[in-house]
Amino acid sequence: KPQPLALGDQDVSSCCIFTDSRGWVPANASHGSREFAVLCRKGGVLEILSLPHGEPVFRCTNFTDMRQVYHNELEGEDGSVEVDPRPPPPRDLSEVKAVRMEVFPERCMPGPVVMALMEGGDVQAHRLLLDKRGHFRLLKLAVDFSATRGSGPKDTSDTEPRQICRFDGIRGFHGFFVTGARAFWLVLHHSHAAVHPMAADGAVRAFTAFHNVNCQQGFVYSTATGRINVSLIPKGMHLETPWPMLRVPMSGTPRAVAWLPEQKLYAVLRVRRVPYRQRKPEEPGGDAHATNAYTADDVKAAADGLEEAHEVCLVTPGTWEVGWSMLLDPGEWGLCLSAVSLRNQSDGAFTSLLAVGTASPRGEDYPCRGRGLLVQVSKGKGTGTSAAWEGRVVSEKEFRGTPGGGNVTCAQSMDGYLLLGVGTKVLMFMWHGPTPPAVPPGHPPMPQLEQCGFFDAPLCITSLTTIKKFILCGDVKRSIHFLQWKDKGPNQRLLTRLSHDYHAASIQAVDFLVEGGTLTLLALDSHQNVRLYVFDISNVASYRGKRLLHHAAFHLPHHATRFLRQRIHTAAVGANGKPAIHFGSVFVSTEGAVGVVSPVDETSYRRLHALEREMVHRIPQPCGLNPLACHHPHEMDGYIAMPPNADRILDGELLWRFLQLSKTDQAQIASAIASRPEAIIRSLTSIARSAVLW
């Protein structure tokens, strides 16, 4: 007959049963038992009792304080109870609503994992460790749970029931799944944990792993609407990373990727090895040095038997099959790839096309040539998924003899026109369609691409971006240039420079940040600095708008290469009473890092800026380095005025560590800046929600 377990006089808020199936707990510490009861009492006490006699194995107070380390108060070094030297936490701590303790395979997480859900929506996960003296410790996992929190007191996450479910073998992954209004996955892999919110179908009421012949290594969940879904994680999907990641083999090295929204395809520019192809014969009458360079390049490729070829291909999402591909000419490099929407000047219709910019470098003794290609993507004649699409080159423009070379480094579209960066020039073209209209006798034929505007940069155009009638271009040595396009009809089209940066900088990428009616210019230089500029005619230092004002700069720890503008979701209201329009920018680096630059409202900025300054001195820093000094702009000498600093840009990596602190530390830091932890967490959660881009 089962005997009742004495739990003491203090009420229990949540509990669970843990079975040590892997024998992790030593026999001398577990009283010879392999089953344990995990109790969370009101007041923040966590206890682990061995079954069936209820002998205490681990005990700690103030568990709801969410500290980094919890010591076993039953095991002092001299046999006494260990005392925490820090002051006691505030008394209004939330209770533990659910707790789960599980042990996973060694490759996932060595030792048991204790996961707890708090009353206010907080989540914490700890590892149970055993030191050399045989003492137990609870070590908090470095996990960001900000995306799983509610947005405020009226959030439905408090009313929806939440429970912790364990899953094993779902595509080889192990961990926890938490149901509720903001359901999420906690994936454990190689002693690390990754959180992935699951908000596509709203609140999740129940979850379990599911496996049979038709659904291998899948899962089943039910929603608040009463719908039951049987789902699978795509093959090859990596969930142990901060963002879900899928690696697609491309049989080559991808150089550029563009999304075609109308066809819902990916266009990829890749480099792969192909058999030798004979070059086109050189035009006569050239320089002797150039002729030798052209011949030497052809002979070298012929001797190897293989050469690197650049190829444009169309990839279908989901199956990730290459449906169509086109090799560029021998010795021709693909430099840019972009989806453009151009107006056919013949009939006024807009057409979605794929713009490809190329170059044919053959050394310093031979002039660089390039081409601008327009590819039209349409349905193919095949029946399979790989043959459903095909591409056709509808227009081609060759550039040679252009100052700075004929290399087409970037391509964009603006108001139905094609914008190309060719050498030192920004060129604007009208498109007359694949078959231009006929012209009267005696007149030259109408070209497919007719130039209608230009701008001469100092050295070489490296990047372009557009918004409405404005253009931002980056130069390889002379920083950025802010242009405006004026189209008032035939013979009244003009591309003018509104302003530019007076200081030298090697720019690799440019973009616009939009915060309602405020436009900020964003640039990325070769020294890993993110630069922010503003165009302000009323400011005396701008010389009536001719000079861009350097607003701020921030040094990145990675070598970023590209910007991608994305809409930011915000609760701010514009002047017309509708939600304000905010655009941020996603950047990627050569090390594989992904980050977001996003505008922040003034109230949150002031609060988080004070928090950032306080956390520099309050919490330990990696290797004892000052994060403010590490992110100070590098190689910014030679300024007319004081060089910009990183003071106007918040360091998200430092601020997000506030969520990893205990509630006692959060309260002390918030009090030092005359704020409250709830207000700080609300600001951080709002930023995290706004950065959900896809």
XYZ file of C-alpha atoms in Angstrom:
694
model
C 0.000 0.000 0.000
C 1.470 3.393 -1.006
C 2.540 5.523 1.935
C 1.747 9.254 1.974
C 4.731 11.565 1.541
C 5.160 14.237 4.182
C 5.690 17.585 2.428
C 5.819 19.879 5.426
C 3.651 22.830 6.330
C 4.614 25.136 3.435
C 2.234 25.068 0.432
C 3.441 23.584 -2.875
C 2.769 25.643 -6.030
C 4.028 23.069 -8.570
C 5.774 19.711 -8.645
C 6.943 16.920 -10.954
C 8.485 13.451 -10.827
C 12.006 12.893 -12.168
C 13.378 9.451 -13.049
C 17.166 9.261 -13.302
C 17.224 6.789 -16.188
C 20.917 7.387 -16.914
C 22.214 7.017 -13.362
C 23.555 10.537 -13.237
C 22.905 11.104 -9.524
C 25.433 9.179 -7.354
C 24.034 6.533 -5.027
C 25.478 8.192 -1.918
C 23.719 11.460 -2.783
C 20.388 9.955 -3.865
C 19.975 7.599 -0.889
C 19.993 4.693 -3.344
C 16.951 5.939 -5.269
C 16.470 6.633 -8.991
C 13.194 8.518 -8.653
C 12.825 11.995 -7.240
C 10.118 14.542 -6.541
C 10.792 18.167 -7.528
C 8.770 20.592 -5.383
C 8.375 24.352 -5.782
C 6.878 25.898 -2.676
C 5.246 29.254 -2.229
C 7.882 31.747 -1.201
C 10.444 30.591 -3.776
C 11.817 27.365 -2.254
C 12.923 24.548 -4.577
C 13.399 21.065 -3.148
C 14.374 17.723 -4.657
C 13.345 14.707 -2.582
C 14.286 11.088 -3.147
C 11.413 8.645 -3.398
C 9.744 6.828 -1.791
C 10.943 8.027 1.629
C 11.168 11.744 0.842
C 14.800 12.238 1.886
C 15.987 15.739 0.850
C 18.691 15.768 -1.854
C 18.745 19.431 -2.896
C 17.252 22.586 -1.464
C 17.569 26.260 -2.344
C 15.629 29.352 -1.379
C 14.728 32.350 -3.534
C 14.436 30.173 -6.636
C 12.072 32.720 -8.190
C 14.839 35.316 -8.009
C 16.245 33.725 -11.229
C 19.886 33.868 -10.165
C 22.787 32.520 -12.188
C 23.869 29.900 -9.624
C 21.979 28.218 -6.786
C 23.905 26.313 -4.128
C 22.579 23.346 -2.240
C 21.788 24.650 1.214
C 21.973 21.090 2.559
C 25.699 20.829 1.709
C 28.037 23.318 3.340
C 31.789 22.862 3.176
C 31.969 22.424 6.950
C 28.652 20.615 7.197
C 26.683 23.804 7.847
C 24.123 25.424 5.600
C 25.605 27.735 2.946
C 24.504 31.350 3.274
C 24.201 33.688 0.315
C 26.126 36.915 1.123
C 23.874 39.064 -1.055
C 20.895 40.923 0.398
C 17.569 39.108 0.297
C 15.382 39.724 -2.762
C 12.128 41.688 -2.596
C 9.205 39.856 -1.086
C 6.784 40.281 -4.020
C 8.295 37.430 -5.984
C 6.114 35.463 -8.378
C 5.344 31.832 -7.811
C 6.406 28.894 -9.982
C 3.399 27.789 -12.015
C 5.019 24.738 -13.653
C 8.311 22.875 -13.237
C 9.868 20.005 -15.163
C 13.125 18.138 -14.556
C 14.472 15.788 -17.238
C 17.720 14.154 -18.266
C 18.699 14.023 -21.942
C 21.365 12.228 -23.992
C 24.942 13.250 -23.230
C 25.384 14.927 -26.629
C 22.467 17.260 -25.874
C 23.054 18.314 -22.278
C 25.204 16.607 -19.634
C 23.209 16.339 -16.456
C 19.534 16.973 -15.690
C 17.782 20.164 -16.788
C 15.279 21.982 -14.565
C 12.819 24.228 -16.407
C 10.313 26.461 -14.622
C 7.485 28.792 -15.676
C 6.821 31.784 -13.440
C 3.539 33.447 -12.662
C 4.415 36.705 -14.419
C 5.436 34.994 -17.659
C 9.133 34.601 -16.879
C 10.906 31.398 -17.923
C 14.137 29.996 -16.566
C 16.147 26.865 -17.253
C 18.991 25.479 -15.125
C 21.459 22.620 -15.303
C 21.975 20.451 -12.231
C 25.736 20.067 -11.767
C 27.852 17.954 -9.465
C 31.242 19.387 -8.491
C 34.363 17.476 -7.441
C 33.331 17.578 -3.765
C 30.040 15.888 -4.603
C 27.987 19.040 -4.027
C 25.006 19.916 -6.182
C 24.687 23.233 -8.005
C 22.044 24.758 -10.269
C 23.606 26.729 -13.145
C 21.372 28.955 -15.251
C 21.435 28.379 -19.017
C 22.294 31.395 -21.167
C 19.006 31.539 -23.058
C 17.107 34.590 -24.319
C 13.411 34.141 -23.484
C 12.417 37.714 -24.434
C 10.360 36.573 -27.447
C 8.228 34.356 -25.174
C 7.029 37.109 -22.857
C 3.682 38.894 -22.994
C 3.403 42.473 -24.211
C 1.603 43.834 -21.166
C -0.920 43.231 -18.412
C -3.700 42.638 -20.946
C -1.762 40.006 -22.839
C -3.579 36.685 -23.299
C -0.525 34.687 -22.278
C -1.632 34.943 -18.633
C -5.067 33.450 -19.333
C -3.956 30.611 -21.597
C -2.830 27.483 -19.703
C 0.873 26.685 -20.051
C 2.577 23.358 -19.604
C 6.031 21.968 -20.230
C 6.224 19.015 -22.627
C 9.320 16.984 -23.324
C 10.115 15.848 -26.869
C 12.715 13.389 -28.152
C 13.764 12.373 -31.628
C 11.916 15.037 -33.622
C 14.342 15.153 -36.558
C 17.010 14.118 -34.069
C 16.393 17.033 -31.690
C 15.629 16.861 -27.969
C 14.310 19.427 -25.526
C 11.149 21.046 -24.179
C 8.043 22.509 -25.787
C 6.005 25.045 -23.798
C 2.340 25.470 -24.716
C 0.232 28.583 -24.245
C -0.480 31.856 -26.033
C 3.231 32.225 -26.843
C 4.337 28.671 -27.422
C 8.003 28.015 -28.069
C 10.634 25.312 -28.496
C 13.687 24.934 -26.250
C 16.175 22.827 -28.217
C 19.166 21.362 -26.370
C 22.307 20.523 -28.315
C 25.966 20.232 -27.269
C 25.413 21.909 -23.869
C 23.682 24.868 -25.501
C 20.024 25.841 -25.707
C 18.118 27.676 -28.442
C 14.620 29.189 -28.207
C 12.298 29.256 -31.234
C 8.839 30.863 -30.842
C 5.903 29.149 -32.566
C 3.205 31.759 -33.118
C 1.966 30.925 -36.615
C -1.306 29.311 -35.429
C -1.865 31.331 -32.268
C -2.171 29.690 -28.867
C -1.162 26.025 -28.561
C -3.180 23.991 -26.060
C -1.445 20.585 -26.265
C 1.664 19.070 -27.854
C 3.294 15.666 -28.230
C 5.821 13.930 -30.437
C 4.344 11.669 -33.130
C 5.941 8.960 -35.250
C 4.525 6.452 -37.719
C 5.067 5.340 -41.301
C 3.376 8.390 -42.822
C 4.772 10.935 -40.342
C 8.272 9.964 -39.336
C 9.773 11.939 -36.454
C 6.930 14.443 -36.455
C 4.703 16.065 -33.830
C 1.060 16.806 -33.129
C -0.366 19.964 -31.529
C -3.798 21.466 -30.997
C -4.700 25.135 -31.234
C -7.150 27.296 -29.283
C -9.663 27.015 -32.155
C -9.887 23.241 -31.665
C -7.795 22.327 -34.680
C -5.316 19.436 -34.502
C -2.243 19.689 -36.722
C 0.129 16.868 -37.640
C 3.413 18.455 -38.701
C 6.971 17.682 -39.733
C 10.162 19.697 -39.431
C 11.750 19.984 -42.898
C 14.677 17.692 -43.541
C 18.029 19.343 -43.011
C 16.598 22.075 -40.780
C 18.967 23.096 -37.975
C 17.220 24.143 -34.764
C 20.275 24.260 -32.525
C 21.209 27.684 -33.935
C 19.764 31.017 -32.676
C 17.615 31.197 -35.828
C 16.252 28.107 -37.631
C 18.662 27.401 -40.448
C 18.497 25.232 -43.555
C 21.644 24.445 -45.510
C 21.044 23.922 -49.213
C 23.880 22.439 -51.334
C 24.365 24.554 -54.456
C 27.169 22.613 -56.203
C 29.202 25.786 -56.166
C 29.885 28.981 -54.234
C 26.915 31.392 -54.023
C 27.904 34.995 -54.681
C 24.515 36.731 -54.590
C 20.873 35.873 -53.902
C 17.710 37.703 -55.005
C 14.068 36.963 -54.213
C 11.569 37.170 -57.088
C 8.256 38.028 -55.340
C 6.022 37.594 -58.376
C 7.335 34.125 -59.263
C 8.166 33.197 -55.649
C 11.608 31.950 -56.657
C 15.184 32.518 -55.571
C 17.697 33.710 -58.139
C 21.219 32.649 -57.193
C 24.516 33.742 -58.695
C 27.032 30.946 -58.103
C 30.564 30.021 -59.133
C 31.456 26.450 -60.081
C 34.086 24.531 -62.015
C 33.206 23.680 -65.641
C 35.199 22.308 -68.602
C 37.261 24.816 -70.577
C 35.352 26.996 -73.034
C 37.109 28.877 -75.805
C 37.077 32.662 -75.530
C 35.665 34.930 -78.179
C 38.277 36.182 -80.646
C 39.678 39.568 -79.714
C 38.792 42.574 -81.782
C 41.712 43.761 -83.969
C 43.500 47.074 -83.555
C 44.065 46.859 -79.817
C 47.131 47.586 -77.707
C 49.934 45.000 -77.749
C 49.980 44.621 -73.965
C 46.218 44.112 -73.937
C 46.469 41.492 -76.675
C 49.108 39.571 -74.715
C 46.990 39.707 -71.542
C 43.937 38.421 -73.417
C 45.921 35.568 -74.986
C 47.653 34.600 -71.710
C 44.311 34.358 -69.919
C 42.928 32.062 -72.616
C 46.050 29.853 -72.692
C 46.043 29.425 -68.908
C 42.407 28.290 -68.857
C 43.024 25.882 -71.752
C 46.047 24.328 -70.036
C 44.089 23.581 -66.852
C 41.206 21.962 -68.706
C 38.796 23.414 -66.119
C 37.801 26.962 -65.338
C 35.648 28.813 -62.849
C 32.394 29.881 -64.429
C 29.768 32.239 -63.038
C 26.207 31.045 -63.447
C 22.729 32.469 -62.848
C 20.178 29.880 -61.731
C 16.601 29.762 -60.459
C 15.909 27.763 -57.294
C 12.456 26.604 -56.191
C 11.792 27.004 -52.441
C 10.836 23.840 -50.634
C 12.362 21.356 -53.072
C 15.464 23.544 -53.561
C 15.935 22.237 -57.071
C 17.632 24.264 -59.796
C 14.959 24.718 -62.459
C 16.942 26.843 -64.900
C 20.528 28.051 -65.203
C 22.569 30.227 -67.541
C 26.349 30.297 -67.745
C 27.963 33.653 -68.307
C 30.569 34.086 -71.008
C 34.057 32.571 -70.459
C 36.084 34.808 -68.170
C 33.020 36.874 -67.206
C 32.245 37.478 -63.523
C 28.833 38.089 -62.041
C 28.927 41.057 -59.640
C 25.325 41.774 -58.702
C 21.869 40.272 -58.861
C 18.639 42.147 -58.206
C 14.901 41.856 -58.840
C 13.657 44.996 -60.638
C 10.294 46.281 -61.869
C 10.622 48.303 -65.081
C 8.084 50.264 -67.087
C 7.914 49.426 -70.762
C 8.037 52.846 -72.420
C 6.238 51.444 -75.461
C 2.964 50.537 -73.720
C 3.459 51.799 -70.129
C 3.118 48.327 -68.544
C 5.340 47.261 -65.651
C 7.349 44.045 -65.964
C 9.189 42.155 -63.243
C 12.692 41.260 -64.395
C 15.962 39.978 -63.010
C 18.904 42.376 -63.434
C 22.418 40.894 -63.628
C 25.602 42.966 -63.602
C 28.847 41.466 -64.887
C 32.508 42.304 -65.502
C 35.317 40.716 -67.549
C 38.589 41.531 -65.750
C 41.782 40.378 -67.466
C 44.459 42.160 -65.488
C 45.770 45.710 -65.351
C 46.916 45.648 -69.007
C 43.446 45.014 -70.404
C 40.431 47.342 -70.059
C 37.632 45.908 -67.976
C 34.361 45.370 -69.750
C 30.942 44.554 -68.390
C 27.352 43.865 -69.271
C 23.946 44.615 -67.843
C 21.491 41.786 -68.484
C 17.719 41.742 -68.030
C 16.287 38.246 -67.622
C 12.561 37.566 -67.845
C 11.372 34.593 -65.794
C 8.298 32.753 -67.044
C 6.582 29.408 -66.825
C 8.353 26.569 -68.599
C 6.924 23.827 -70.752
C 7.877 20.950 -68.442
C 5.551 19.226 -66.014
C 7.925 18.586 -63.106
C 8.792 21.100 -60.409
C 12.357 21.477 -61.692
C 11.134 22.445 -65.200
C 8.290 24.750 -64.135
C 10.284 27.956 -64.703
C 12.730 29.214 -67.283
C 14.608 32.431 -67.961
C 15.217 34.401 -71.140
C 17.559 37.341 -71.697
C 15.325 40.060 -73.110
C 17.754 42.992 -72.998
C 21.517 43.422 -72.876
C 23.703 46.484 -72.538
C 27.481 46.295 -72.946
C 29.834 48.807 -71.328
C 33.393 49.416 -72.445
C 35.736 52.351 -72.157
C 33.778 53.832 -69.262
C 35.975 55.830 -66.850
C 36.806 53.524 -64.003
C 36.046 50.440 -66.112
C 32.885 48.923 -67.499
C 32.172 46.723 -64.494
C 28.491 46.766 -63.481
C 28.748 46.576 -59.671
C 25.120 47.207 -58.643
C 21.627 47.379 -60.131
C 18.365 48.816 -58.785
C 15.029 50.043 -60.102
C 13.312 53.362 -59.393
C 9.893 54.463 -60.590
C 10.081 52.083 -63.565
C 13.633 53.070 -64.570
C 16.769 50.941 -64.374
C 19.619 52.246 -62.231
C 23.129 50.819 -62.762
C 26.446 51.511 -61.070
C 29.072 51.250 -63.823
C 32.650 52.103 -62.907
C 32.605 55.700 -61.668
C 29.129 56.456 -63.012
C 25.560 56.054 -61.836
C 23.501 55.572 -65.005
C 19.700 55.759 -65.366
C 18.022 53.912 -68.255
C 14.573 53.767 -69.815
C 13.443 50.362 -71.032
C 11.637 50.148 -74.369
C 10.850 46.462 -74.058
C 12.352 43.450 -75.817
C 11.101 44.758 -79.198
C 11.435 48.566 -79.334
C 9.023 50.462 -81.580
C 9.988 51.301 -85.127
C 11.520 54.693 -85.956
C 11.154 56.865 -89.086
C 13.539 56.127 -91.970
C 16.927 57.735 -91.609
C 16.915 57.671 -87.798
C 19.032 55.310 -85.689
C 17.158 52.292 -84.299
C 15.535 52.627 -80.904
C 17.702 50.867 -78.254
C 16.193 48.530 -75.709
C 17.905 50.458 -72.887
C 18.130 54.209 -73.458
C 20.211 56.311 -71.071
C 18.273 59.215 -69.556
C 20.434 60.306 -66.607
C 23.894 60.024 -65.073
C 26.048 61.021 -62.123
C 29.864 60.943 -61.951
C 31.309 59.642 -58.677
C 34.924 60.414 -57.677
C 36.398 56.888 -57.968
C 34.186 53.785 -58.176
C 30.581 52.960 -57.270
C 30.344 50.037 -54.833
C 26.684 50.018 -53.763
C 23.310 51.590 -54.536
C 19.941 51.790 -52.823
C 16.759 53.757 -53.566
C 13.654 54.995 -51.771
C 10.958 56.986 -53.586
C 12.872 59.650 -55.591
C 16.113 59.452 -53.599
C 19.269 57.466 -54.316
C 22.155 56.678 -51.989
C 25.407 55.455 -53.511
C 28.679 54.435 -51.894
C 32.155 55.080 -53.281
C 35.209 52.896 -52.805
C 37.193 55.790 -51.244
C 35.014 58.901 -51.170
C 32.222 57.873 -48.786
C 28.551 58.306 -49.767
C 26.558 60.560 -52.113
C 22.885 61.465 -51.674
C 21.122 61.925 -55.044
C 17.661 62.930 -56.215
C 15.894 61.903 -59.420
C 13.602 64.449 -61.110
C 11.309 63.262 -63.883
C 9.163 65.980 -65.431
C 8.667 64.380 -68.803
C 10.782 64.110 -71.989
C 13.955 66.210 -71.984
C 13.295 67.163 -68.356
C 14.863 64.248 -66.531
C 17.712 65.077 -64.194
C 19.832 63.166 -61.668
C 21.330 65.640 -59.192
C 23.427 65.356 -56.041
C 21.758 66.859 -53.013
C 24.581 66.268 -50.551
C 27.584 64.103 -49.771
C 30.047 63.260 -47.017
C 33.129 65.470 -47.023
C 35.356 62.850 -45.408
C 37.104 59.886 -47.005
C 35.703 56.428 -46.299
C 35.726 53.103 -48.106
C 32.034 52.219 -48.325
C 30.903 48.655 -48.985
C 27.127 48.864 -48.484
C 24.464 51.553 -48.036
C 20.811 51.618 -46.987
C 18.029 53.839 -45.616
C 16.509 53.741 -42.133
C 12.930 55.038 -41.944
C 11.242 56.144 -38.727
C 7.917 57.713 -39.663
C 8.830 60.914 -41.503
C 12.532 60.771 -40.558
C 15.067 59.405 -43.035
C 18.512 58.293 -41.858
C 21.325 57.285 -44.197
C 23.161 54.097 -43.302
C 26.615 53.111 -44.546
C 29.081 50.316 -43.867
C 32.811 50.870 -44.384
C 35.759 48.519 -44.780
C 36.843 49.011 -41.131
C 33.663 47.315 -39.850
C 32.041 50.597 -38.834
C 28.321 51.215 -39.239
C 27.881 54.927 -40.002
C 24.678 56.953 -39.681
C 24.192 60.239 -41.565
C 21.411 62.821 -41.599
C 20.447 65.360 -44.275
C 19.489 68.602 -42.523
C 19.352 71.833 -44.504
C 18.503 73.919 -41.438
C 21.707 72.949 -39.647
C 24.496 75.493 -40.141
C 27.156 72.759 -40.142
C 25.609 71.197 -43.247
C 26.469 74.219 -45.438
C 22.821 74.577 -46.548
C 22.469 70.854 -47.062
C 25.558 70.342 -49.208
C 27.269 68.336 -46.477
C 25.863 65.227 -44.835
C 26.064 65.352 -41.056
C 27.728 62.337 -39.479
C 25.202 61.403 -36.820
C 26.797 58.315 -35.227
C 29.106 55.361 -35.820
C 29.374 51.924 -34.280
C 32.123 49.324 -34.654
C 30.986 45.770 -35.374
C 32.921 42.702 -34.215
C 32.303 41.067 -37.606
C 33.139 42.000 -41.175
C 29.664 42.822 -42.513
C 29.120 42.901 -46.267
C 25.462 43.509 -47.163
C 22.336 45.360 -46.027
C 18.725 44.266 -46.546
C 15.912 46.710 -45.733
C 12.920 45.211 -43.907
C 9.682 46.538 -42.435
C 9.750 46.877 -38.640
C 6.568 46.153 -36.696
C 5.906 48.866 -34.137
C 3.040 50.062 -31.974
C 3.846 53.733 -32.620
C 1.129 55.854 -34.260
C 1.884 58.324 -37.040
C 0.523 61.823 -37.605
C -2.429 60.478 -39.646
C -3.559 58.203 -36.812
C -2.363 55.066 -38.572
C 0.553 52.839 -37.474
C 3.866 54.548 -38.120
C 6.049 53.210 -40.915
C 9.416 51.992 -39.675
C 12.097 50.264 -41.723
C 15.217 48.643 -40.322
C 18.115 46.943 -42.006
C 19.457 43.403 -41.712
C 23.193 42.949 -42.192
C 25.228 39.792 -42.742
C 28.930 39.146 -42.265
C 31.614 36.956 -43.757
C 31.742 34.984 -40.483
C 28.098 33.956 -40.882
C 26.643 36.413 -38.364
C 23.272 38.131 -38.848
C 22.239 41.353 -37.127
C 19.586 44.067 -37.264
C 19.869 47.861 -37.162
C 16.510 49.282 -36.113
C 15.191 52.710 -35.081
C 14.083 53.106 -31.451
C 11.619 55.625 -30.045
C 12.985 58.447 -27.905
C 11.558 57.204 -24.592
C 13.020 53.722 -24.971
C 16.322 55.145 -26.159
C 16.789 57.335 -23.083
C 15.872 54.510 -20.739
C 18.064 51.908 -22.449
C 20.950 54.333 -22.912
C 21.071 54.929 -19.154
C 20.808 51.167 -18.614
C 23.699 50.547 -20.995
C 25.984 52.938 -19.098
C 25.041 51.407 -15.771
C 25.544 47.793 -16.903
C 29.092 48.513 -18.048
C 30.111 48.967 -14.411
C 27.630 46.662 -12.681
C 28.103 43.297 -14.402
C 31.266 41.353 -15.300
C 32.410 41.841 -18.895
C 34.014 39.158 -21.111
C 37.800 39.244 -20.662
C 37.397 42.435 -18.641
C 36.896 44.482 -21.824
C 34.879 47.669 -21.881
C 32.082 47.204 -24.458
C 31.844 50.959 -25.042
C 35.508 51.080 -26.009
C 35.229 47.937 -28.154
C 32.368 49.429 -30.170
C 33.971 52.846 -30.529
C 34.510 53.616 -34.250
C 37.867 52.534 -35.666
C 40.017 54.387 -38.204
C 37.935 57.578 -38.115
C 40.761 60.132 -38.253
C 40.929 63.257 -40.374
C 37.595 64.822 -39.458
C 36.917 68.509 -39.761
C 34.817 68.447 -36.581
C 34.773 65.962 -33.733
C 34.540 62.376 -35.023
C 31.260 60.563 -34.332
C 31.033 58.045 -31.550
C 28.852 55.098 -30.643
C 26.892 57.009 -28.012
C 23.778 57.374 -30.192
C 23.612 53.659 -31.047
C 22.520 51.138 -28.434
C 24.468 47.917 -27.986
C 21.823 45.206 -28.115
C 24.247 42.457 -27.146
C 24.973 44.236 -23.866
C 21.374 45.242 -23.167
C 20.032 41.737 -23.673
C 22.216 40.539 -20.811
C 19.854 42.415 -18.500
C 17.322 39.620 -19.006
C 19.866 37.078 -17.760
C 20.325 38.849 -14.428
C 18.522 37.886 -11.275
C 15.504 39.901 -10.193
C 17.483 41.373 -7.319
C 20.204 42.648 -9.664
C 17.583 43.912 -12.113
C 15.869 45.872 -9.351
C 19.142 47.418 -8.156
C 20.247 48.468 -11.646
C 16.794 49.821 -12.505
C 16.740 51.816 -9.270
C 20.146 53.313 -10.114
C 18.739 54.795 -13.340
C 15.423 55.867 -11.744
C 13.386 53.249 -13.565
C 11.665 49.924 -12.926
C 12.566 46.447 -14.205
C 9.116 46.087 -15.758
C 9.619 49.215 -17.872
C 13.061 48.089 -19.030
C 11.855 44.586 -19.897
C 8.894 46.099 -21.735
C 11.236 48.193 -23.887
C 13.497 45.232 -24.640
C 10.527 43.003 -25.445
C 9.114 45.644 -27.780
C 12.411 45.808 -29.667
C 12.597 42.012 -29.856
C 9.071 41.850 -31.270
C 9.741 44.571 -33.818
C 12.811 42.695 -35.062
C 10.713 39.643 -36.038
C 11.161 40.235 -39.759
C 9.834 37.063 -41.367
